[in-house]
Short mmCIF file of C-alpha atoms in Angstrom, two decimals:
data_model
loop_
_atom_site.label_atom_id
_atom_site.label_comp_id
_atom_site.label_asym_id
_atom_site.label_seq_id
_atom_site.Cartn_x
_atom_site.Cartn_y
_atom_site.Cartn_z
CA MET A 948 -13.33 -6.44 -22.21
CA ASN A 949 -11.66 -5.94 -18.86
CA THR A 950 -13.59 -4.49 -15.96
CA TYR A 951 -11.47 -1.36 -15.74
CA SER A 952 -12.22 0.01 -19.25
CA SER A 953 -8.58 1.14 -19.34
CA ARG A 954 -5.62 -1.16 -19.89
CA LEU A 955 -3.27 1.43 -18.34
CA LEU A 956 -5.32 1.55 -15.16
CA GLU A 957 -5.56 -2.23 -15.05
CA GLN A 958 -1.81 -2.59 -15.48
CA CYS A 959 -1.19 -0.17 -12.64
CA VAL A 960 -3.67 -2.01 -10.40
CA ASN A 961 -2.03 -5.33 -11.26
CA GLU A 962 1.42 -4.04 -10.39
CA LEU A 963 0.34 -2.44 -7.10
CA ALA A 964 -1.62 -5.57 -6.12
CA LYS A 965 1.63 -7.58 -6.27
CA LEU A 966 2.87 -5.72 -3.19
CA PRO A 967 2.43 -7.58 0.11
CA GLY A 968 -0.73 -6.63 2.01
CA ILE A 969 -2.22 -4.73 -0.94
CA GLY A 970 -5.24 -6.34 -2.58
CA ARG A 971 -6.96 -5.35 -5.81
CA LYS A 972 -9.42 -2.98 -4.08
CA THR A 973 -6.65 -1.08 -2.32
CA ALA A 974 -4.61 -1.08 -5.52
CA LEU A 975 -7.53 0.51 -7.37
CA ARG A 976 -8.00 3.10 -4.63
CA LEU A 977 -4.28 3.96 -4.78
CA SER A 978 -4.35 4.18 -8.59
CA LEU A 979 -7.35 6.50 -8.62
CA HIS A 980 -5.70 8.58 -5.91
CA LEU A 981 -2.55 8.89 -8.02
CA LEU A 982 -4.62 9.90 -11.06
CA GLN A 983 -5.90 12.87 -9.08
CA GLN A 984 -2.42 13.94 -7.99
CA ASP A 985 -0.06 16.36 -9.62
CA PRO A 986 2.01 14.58 -12.33
CA ALA A 987 5.17 15.63 -10.47
CA ASN A 988 4.09 13.64 -7.39
CA VAL A 989 3.62 10.44 -9.38
CA GLU A 990 6.91 11.04 -11.12
CA SER A 991 8.78 11.44 -7.83
CA LEU A 992 7.22 8.24 -6.46
CA SER A 993 8.11 6.33 -9.60
CA HIS A 994 11.58 7.85 -9.57
CA ALA A 995 12.20 7.07 -5.88
CA LEU A 996 11.32 3.40 -6.44
CA LEU A 997 13.70 3.03 -9.37
CA GLU A 998 16.48 5.07 -7.75
CA MET A 999 16.33 2.97 -4.61
CA LYS A 1000 16.26 -0.31 -6.48
CA ASN A 1001 19.08 0.62 -8.86
CA ASN A 1002 21.43 2.51 -6.58
CA ILE A 1003 21.14 1.13 -3.08
CA ARG A 1004 24.06 -1.05 -2.01
CA HIS A 1005 25.16 -3.12 0.91
CA CYS A 1006 27.84 -1.59 3.12
CA ARG A 1007 31.22 -3.20 2.34
CA ILE A 1008 31.96 -3.54 6.06
CA CYS A 1009 28.72 -4.51 7.82
CA GLY A 1010 26.23 -5.41 5.06
CA ASN A 1011 23.72 -2.71 6.07
CA LEU A 1012 21.78 -0.92 3.31
CA SER A 1013 23.82 2.03 2.17
CA ASP A 1014 23.99 4.74 -0.49
CA ALA A 1015 27.77 4.67 -0.53
CA GLU A 1016 30.38 1.94 -0.29
CA VAL A 1017 30.43 2.27 3.49
CA CYS A 1018 27.20 2.94 5.40
CA GLN A 1019 26.56 5.99 7.55
CA ILE A 1020 26.97 3.99 10.75
CA CYS A 1021 30.34 2.43 9.85
CA ASP A 1022 31.44 5.81 8.49
CA ASN A 1023 30.49 7.72 11.66
CA TYR A 1024 33.62 8.60 13.66
CA LYS A 1025 31.52 8.95 16.84
CA ARG A 1026 30.58 5.25 16.89
CA ASP A 1027 32.68 2.67 18.72
CA LYS A 1028 34.18 0.56 15.96
CA ASP A 1029 35.41 -2.09 18.41
CA ILE A 1030 31.91 -3.18 19.51
CA VAL A 1031 29.94 -5.10 16.88
CA CYS A 1032 26.29 -6.06 17.24
CA VAL A 1033 25.36 -9.05 15.06
CA VAL A 1034 21.80 -8.95 13.66
CA SER A 1035 20.03 -11.09 11.10
CA ASP A 1036 18.20 -8.34 9.21
CA ILE A 1037 18.56 -4.62 8.53
CA ARG A 1038 15.16 -4.10 10.18
CA ASP A 1039 16.82 -5.14 13.44
CA ILE A 1040 19.30 -2.29 13.03
CA LEU A 1041 16.40 0.16 12.73
CA ALA A 1042 14.86 -1.31 15.90
CA ILE A 1043 18.12 -1.09 17.87
CA GLU A 1044 18.90 2.41 16.58
CA LYS A 1045 15.50 3.55 17.84
CA THR A 1046 16.41 2.55 21.41
CA ALA A 1047 19.30 5.06 21.30
CA GLN A 1048 21.09 2.74 23.75
CA TYR A 1049 23.79 1.49 21.41
CA ASN A 1050 26.76 3.34 20.04
CA GLY A 1051 28.76 0.55 18.43
CA VAL A 1052 28.58 -0.72 14.86
CA TYR A 1053 26.70 -3.64 13.31
CA HIS A 1054 27.10 -6.76 11.27
CA VAL A 1055 24.13 -7.96 9.21
CA LEU A 1056 23.98 -11.73 8.59
CA ASN A 1057 21.14 -11.40 6.06
CA GLY A 1058 19.27 -14.32 7.55
CA ILE A 1059 19.64 -16.99 10.15
CA ILE A 1060 20.76 -20.65 10.06
CA SER A 1061 17.59 -22.61 9.40
CA PRO A 1062 17.98 -26.11 7.93
CA ILE A 1063 14.19 -26.37 7.48
CA ASP A 1064 14.24 -23.37 5.13
CA GLY A 1065 17.43 -24.65 3.51
CA VAL A 1066 19.54 -21.81 4.89
CA GLY A 1067 23.01 -22.96 5.96
CA PRO A 1068 26.01 -20.99 7.30
CA GLY A 1069 27.34 -20.65 3.74
CA ASP A 1070 24.29 -18.61 2.70
CA LEU A 1071 24.89 -15.99 5.36
CA ASN A 1072 27.24 -13.07 5.70
CA ILE A 1073 29.41 -14.94 8.22
CA GLU A 1074 32.82 -15.12 6.57
CA SER A 1075 33.17 -11.35 6.56
CA LEU A 1076 32.36 -11.25 10.28
CA VAL A 1077 35.11 -13.80 10.99
CA GLU A 1078 37.47 -11.68 8.88
CA ARG A 1079 36.54 -8.56 10.85
CA VAL A 1080 37.26 -10.43 14.08
CA ALA A 1081 40.52 -11.92 12.73
CA LYS A 1082 41.82 -8.41 12.01
CA GLY A 1083 41.87 -7.93 15.79
CA GLU A 1084 40.12 -4.56 15.72
CA ILE A 1085 37.03 -5.81 17.53
CA ARG A 1086 36.88 -5.91 21.31
CA GLU A 1087 33.32 -7.11 21.85
CA ILE A 1088 30.68 -8.98 19.85
CA ILE A 1089 27.00 -8.81 20.86
CA PHE A 1090 24.62 -11.35 19.38
CA ALA A 1091 21.20 -9.75 18.88
CA LEU A 1092 19.39 -12.62 17.19
CA SER A 1093 15.85 -13.89 17.64
CA SER A 1094 15.15 -15.94 20.73
CA THR A 1095 14.32 -19.05 18.68
CA ILE A 1096 16.04 -22.36 18.03
CA GLU A 1097 17.36 -20.95 14.75
CA GLY A 1098 18.64 -17.82 16.49
CA ASP A 1099 20.33 -19.83 19.24
CA THR A 1100 21.84 -22.21 16.66
CA THR A 1101 23.24 -19.27 14.72
CA SER A 1102 24.67 -17.68 17.87
CA PHE A 1103 26.31 -20.97 18.82
CA TYR A 1104 27.75 -21.45 15.32
CA LEU A 1105 29.16 -17.94 15.34
CA PHE A 1106 30.59 -18.39 18.82
CA ARG A 1107 32.45 -21.53 17.71
CA LYS A 1108 33.85 -19.65 14.72
CA ILE A 1109 35.25 -16.74 16.71
CA GLN A 1110 35.99 -18.17 20.16
CA ASP A 1111 39.69 -18.60 19.44
CA HIS A 1112 40.12 -14.90 18.86
CA ASN A 1113 40.62 -12.51 21.71
CA VAL A 1114 37.13 -11.02 21.73
CA SER A 1115 34.48 -10.95 24.41
CA VAL A 1116 31.14 -12.36 23.27
CA SER A 1117 27.74 -11.59 24.77
CA THR A 1118 24.12 -11.96 23.77
CA ILE A 1119 21.27 -9.55 24.44
CA ALA A 1120 19.36 -10.30 27.65
CA ARG A 1121 16.35 -12.62 27.47
CA GLY A 1122 13.74 -12.10 30.15
CA ILE A 1123 10.40 -10.65 31.08
CA SER A 1124 9.42 -7.74 28.83
CA VAL A 1125 9.20 -4.35 30.49
CA GLY A 1126 5.59 -3.88 31.62
CA ASP A 1127 4.76 -7.60 31.52
CA GLU A 1128 2.85 -9.40 34.27
CA LEU A 1129 4.85 -12.30 35.71
CA GLU A 1130 1.88 -14.67 35.77
CA TYR A 1131 1.37 -14.41 32.01
CA ALA A 1132 5.02 -14.96 31.05
CA ASP A 1133 5.77 -18.35 29.47
CA GLU A 1134 7.78 -20.76 31.60
CA VAL A 1135 10.86 -20.84 29.34
CA THR A 1136 11.23 -17.05 29.42
CA LEU A 1137 10.61 -16.99 33.17
CA GLY A 1138 13.10 -19.83 33.72
CA ARG A 1139 15.77 -18.06 31.67
CA SER A 1140 15.16 -14.78 33.43
CA LEU A 1141 15.74 -16.55 36.77
CA LEU A 1142 18.95 -18.20 35.56
CA ASN A 1143 20.24 -14.93 34.11
CA ARG A 1144 19.30 -12.80 37.10
CA THR A 1145 21.28 -9.56 37.37
CA PRO A 1146 22.56 -7.77 40.49
CA TYR A 1147 19.87 -5.41 41.78
CA GLN A 1148 20.40 -1.78 40.96
CA SER A 1149 18.06 0.96 41.95
CA GLU A 1150 16.98 2.69 38.73
CA VAL A 1151 16.34 5.95 40.55
CA LYS A 1152 19.64 7.78 40.68
CA MET B 815 21.87 11.11 10.69
CA ASN B 816 18.54 9.70 9.59
CA THR B 817 17.20 6.49 11.08
CA TYR B 818 17.27 4.61 7.79
CA SER B 819 21.06 4.86 7.18
CA SER B 820 20.20 5.26 3.49
CA ARG B 821 18.82 8.40 1.90
CA LEU B 822 17.51 6.39 -1.07
CA LEU B 823 15.53 4.10 1.21
CA GLU B 824 14.24 7.05 3.20
CA GLN B 825 13.13 8.84 0.05
CA CYS B 826 11.26 5.76 -1.12
CA VAL B 827 9.59 5.36 2.29
CA ASN B 828 8.61 9.04 2.27
CA GLU B 829 7.03 8.77 -1.18
CA LEU B 830 5.13 5.56 -0.40
CA ALA B 831 3.92 6.96 2.93
CA LYS B 832 2.20 9.78 1.02
CA LEU B 833 -0.30 7.27 -0.37
CA PRO B 834 -3.64 7.08 1.46
CA GLY B 835 -3.81 4.34 4.09
CA ILE B 836 -0.07 3.66 3.99
CA GLY B 837 1.90 4.69 7.05
CA ARG B 838 5.66 4.79 7.51
CA LYS B 839 5.86 1.23 8.84
CA THR B 840 3.98 -0.19 5.86
CA ALA B 841 6.02 2.00 3.52
CA LEU B 842 9.23 0.57 4.99
CA ARG B 843 7.90 -2.98 4.66
CA LEU B 844 6.99 -2.34 1.02
CA SER B 845 10.39 -0.76 0.29
CA LEU B 846 12.30 -3.68 1.81
CA HIS B 847 10.07 -6.07 -0.12
CA LEU B 848 10.87 -4.24 -3.36
CA LEU B 849 14.59 -4.36 -2.57
CA GLN B 850 14.36 -8.15 -2.50
CA GLN B 851 12.52 -8.33 -5.83
CA ASP B 852 13.90 -8.72 -9.30
CA PRO B 853 14.90 -5.30 -10.73
CA ALA B 854 12.49 -5.94 -13.64
CA ASN B 855 9.53 -6.11 -11.22
CA VAL B 856 10.33 -2.76 -9.67
CA GLU B 857 10.86 -1.29 -13.11
CA SER B 858 7.48 -2.51 -14.33
CA LEU B 859 5.75 -1.08 -11.24
CA SER B 860 7.48 2.25 -11.67
CA HIS B 861 6.73 2.19 -15.40
CA ALA B 862 3.04 1.31 -14.90
CA LEU B 863 2.59 4.26 -12.53
CA LEU B 864 4.13 6.73 -14.95
CA GLU B 865 2.42 5.28 -18.02
CA MET B 866 -0.96 5.47 -16.35
CA LYS B 867 -0.45 9.01 -15.10
CA ASN B 868 0.90 10.32 -18.39
CA ASN B 869 -1.28 8.52 -20.92
CA ILE B 870 -4.68 7.91 -19.40
CA ARG B 871 -7.41 10.16 -20.75
CA HIS B 872 -11.07 10.84 -20.21
CA CYS B 873 -13.43 9.47 -22.85
CA ARG B 874 -14.58 12.28 -25.16
CA ILE B 875 -18.17 11.02 -24.97
CA CYS B 876 -18.83 9.88 -21.40
CA GLY B 877 -15.87 11.09 -19.32
CA ASN B 878 -14.84 7.59 -18.21
CA LEU B 879 -11.13 6.78 -17.86
CA SER B 880 -9.86 5.60 -21.20
CA ASP B 881 -6.69 4.70 -23.09
CA ALA B 882 -8.06 6.07 -26.37
CA GLU B 883 -10.17 9.08 -27.32
CA VAL B 884 -13.33 7.01 -26.83
CA CYS B 885 -13.56 4.49 -23.99
CA GLN B 886 -14.10 0.76 -24.44
CA ILE B 887 -17.71 1.00 -23.29
CA CYS B 888 -18.75 3.82 -25.65
CA ASP B 889 -16.78 2.09 -28.40
CA ASN B 890 -18.47 -1.29 -27.90
CA TYR B 891 -21.04 -1.92 -30.65
CA LYS B 892 -22.87 -4.41 -28.43
CA ARG B 893 -23.87 -1.76 -25.87
CA ASP B 894 -27.13 0.18 -26.16
CA LYS B 895 -26.05 3.71 -26.98
CA ASP B 896 -29.57 5.09 -26.37
CA ILE B 897 -29.60 4.29 -22.64
CA VAL B 898 -27.28 6.44 -20.52
CA CYS B 899 -26.58 5.83 -16.85
CA VAL B 900 -25.42 9.00 -15.05
CA VAL B 901 -22.87 8.40 -12.28
CA SER B 902 -20.78 10.76 -10.20
CA ASP B 903 -17.50 8.83 -10.25
CA ILE B 904 -15.74 6.25 -12.40
CA ARG B 905 -15.74 3.91 -9.40
CA ASP B 906 -19.52 3.76 -9.77
CA ILE B 907 -19.07 2.46 -13.31
CA LEU B 908 -16.90 -0.36 -11.98
CA ALA B 909 -19.56 -1.20 -9.38
CA ILE B 910 -22.38 -1.23 -11.95
CA GLU B 911 -20.33 -3.21 -14.48
CA LYS B 912 -19.74 -5.85 -11.81
CA THR B 913 -23.49 -6.45 -11.49
CA ALA B 914 -23.58 -7.50 -15.18
CA GLN B 915 -27.17 -6.15 -15.21
CA TYR B 916 -26.59 -3.12 -17.40
CA ASN B 917 -25.85 -2.99 -21.10
CA GLY B 918 -26.20 0.73 -21.82
CA VAL B 919 -23.51 3.40 -21.74
CA TYR B 920 -22.50 5.88 -19.04
CA HIS B 921 -21.98 9.52 -18.31
CA VAL B 922 -19.55 10.50 -15.56
CA LEU B 923 -20.29 13.80 -13.81
CA ASN B 924 -16.96 13.80 -11.94
CA GLY B 925 -18.59 14.86 -8.71
CA ILE B 926 -21.91 15.90 -7.31
CA ILE B 927 -23.53 19.28 -6.63
CA SER B 928 -22.50 20.16 -3.07
CA PRO B 929 -22.62 23.83 -2.05
CA ILE B 930 -20.93 23.00 1.28
CA ASP B 931 -17.86 21.71 -0.58
CA GLY B 932 -18.11 24.59 -3.06
CA VAL B 933 -19.06 22.31 -5.96
CA GLY B 934 -21.65 23.90 -8.25
CA PRO B 935 -23.20 22.63 -11.52
CA GLY B 936 -20.53 24.49 -13.47
CA ASP B 937 -17.79 22.34 -11.97
CA LEU B 938 -19.38 19.12 -13.21
CA ASN B 939 -19.47 17.36 -16.55
CA ILE B 940 -23.11 18.40 -17.08
CA GLU B 941 -23.02 20.48 -20.28
CA SER B 942 -21.80 17.53 -22.32
CA LEU B 943 -24.67 15.41 -20.99
CA VAL B 944 -27.18 18.05 -22.07
CA GLU B 945 -25.50 18.12 -25.49
CA ARG B 946 -25.75 14.33 -25.77
CA VAL B 947 -29.45 14.54 -24.93
CA ALA B 948 -30.01 17.47 -27.32
CA LYS B 949 -28.64 15.40 -30.20
CA GLY B 950 -31.75 13.24 -29.80
CA GLU B 951 -29.85 9.93 -29.84
CA ILE B 952 -30.72 9.08 -26.24
CA ARG B 953 -33.95 7.31 -25.34
CA GLU B 954 -33.51 6.83 -21.60
CA ILE B 955 -31.49 8.41 -18.82
CA ILE B 956 -30.93 6.59 -15.53
CA PHE B 957 -29.67 8.57 -12.55
CA ALA B 958 -27.40 6.36 -10.42
CA LEU B 959 -26.30 8.90 -7.84
CA SER B 960 -25.83 8.54 -4.09
CA SER B 961 -28.95 8.53 -1.98
CA THR B 962 -27.98 11.74 -0.20
CA ILE B 963 -29.22 15.30 -0.27
CA GLU B 964 -26.39 16.17 -2.68
CA GLY B 965 -27.27 13.22 -4.91
CA ASP B 966 -30.96 14.11 -4.96
CA THR B 967 -30.15 17.77 -5.64
CA THR B 968 -27.95 16.78 -8.57
CA SER B 969 -30.62 14.44 -9.97
CA PHE B 970 -33.21 17.21 -9.69
CA TYR B 971 -30.92 19.75 -11.35
CA LEU B 972 -30.18 17.35 -14.21
CA PHE B 973 -33.87 16.55 -14.59
CA ARG B 974 -34.71 20.25 -14.95
CA LYS B 975 -31.99 20.60 -17.57
CA ILE B 976 -33.19 17.74 -19.78
CA GLN B 977 -36.93 17.52 -19.13
CA ASP B 978 -37.85 19.43 -22.28
CA HIS B 979 -36.19 16.83 -24.47
CA ASN B 980 -37.98 13.70 -25.49
CA VAL B 981 -36.17 11.33 -23.13
CA SER B 982 -37.50 9.12 -20.38
CA VAL B 983 -35.79 9.70 -17.03
CA SER B 984 -35.55 7.21 -14.17
CA THR B 985 -33.49 6.77 -11.03
CA ILE B 986 -32.15 3.56 -9.54
CA ALA B 987 -34.45 2.01 -6.93
CA ARG B 988 -33.99 2.97 -3.29
CA GLY B 989 -35.13 0.42 -0.77
CA ILE B 990 -34.17 -2.31 1.64
CA SER B 991 -30.82 -3.92 0.73
CA VAL B 992 -30.98 -7.54 -0.34
CA GLY B 993 -30.39 -9.65 2.78
CA ASP B 994 -31.31 -6.86 5.21
CA GLU B 995 -33.60 -7.35 8.20
CA LEU B 996 -36.63 -5.02 8.07
CA GLU B 997 -36.43 -4.11 11.74
CA TYR B 998 -32.92 -2.69 11.37
CA ALA B 999 -33.64 -0.56 8.28
CA ASP B 1000 -33.79 3.18 8.92
CA GLU B 1001 -37.23 4.79 8.67
CA VAL B 1002 -36.46 6.97 5.62
CA THR B 1003 -35.33 3.96 3.56
CA LEU B 1004 -38.29 1.89 4.76
CA GLY B 1005 -40.70 4.76 4.02
CA ARG B 1006 -39.30 5.18 0.51
CA SER B 1007 -39.42 1.47 -0.14
CA LEU B 1008 -43.13 1.49 0.77
CA LEU B 1009 -43.87 4.47 -1.47
CA ASN B 1010 -41.94 2.94 -4.36
CA ARG B 1011 -43.37 -0.56 -3.98
CA THR B 1012 -43.17 -2.66 -7.14
CA PRO B 1013 -45.67 -5.24 -8.50
CA TYR B 1014 -44.92 -8.65 -7.01
CA GLN B 1015 -43.07 -11.02 -9.29
CA SER B 1016 -42.01 -14.48 -8.31
CA GLU B 1017 -38.24 -14.59 -8.76
CA VAL B 1018 -38.35 -18.35 -9.41
CA LYS B 1019 -39.04 -18.80 -13.11
#
């Protein structure tokens, strides 16, 4: 006999416990919570999961998650289509969108070159970026990749692929985080922030 | 435009974030995790939720969650049907089953008498317990309710309801938790554990 006295409950707990960060105790708590809810609520949760999984697509242009063939960002006439920010993951798009500082479009690589993890350039969404650049519609490319060896390798690889085209390439600034104490910054970050110093501008206008 | 660039993703995040203890960040992490899974996995999660919600029942005898009309515990011929442990919630059954110290059956009240929360005896699964006792098949009743005023009130109410029947009534022992230091125990618990002292038995046999 199983501990739960109900196979249906146990099945539900098993399925929920497969999710990352959800153990069997939390899964049980969630299941019992759902049992107390209106059937319509459970149905809409179950439906939303299936709908998302079955119908979500990757944008034909940038690779972002999208409901249609072209995502809302690529499809937005207010965005600058000639500036492309290259990110490794769609979560990075969410992070950049939250800053409200960027009005261009994106290109999602879906990963980063990492020989240790067996990820080479061929596994990433790079060819379509080169194609976008080759079409000549892009004026500027911004690399917004992690500040790691893998990120730098990927940026360098991409730069080599597109340097022959007439496009200006930049990477997001590395430096001391806003609000950070200088004495606690690591030496590499501090060194880079000295090398990449920017002309002083008073922020009070 | 929403932040998620996909209505399907947003819907899924919204539904998951309704669950207790799951915020929007966790919901997004879970959604992106599910997007990377095999479609069959998402389908079985979605299916398990619906199946549980639509098909789980309460045992006709004890009120425990059950797949059939009678739950696996009431249906198990190896369990003593003449000892009934009264609990307020099915989670308490799971906790008691884990101890592997109890071989009787249960009765789930589905709550506890609590005038402050507007829960009276009529809202609980009490009548069916009285009926079970009236049938004369029960030899012993064990109250396993919380050690709170509400729990004690409920135990007292139940006792008054069944005292005229020929059934022995007990309540689980209150006292110092195993492993607890005496000096940190609260005075009520310590007082009760003195009043309810038990004959000394060497636990080494």
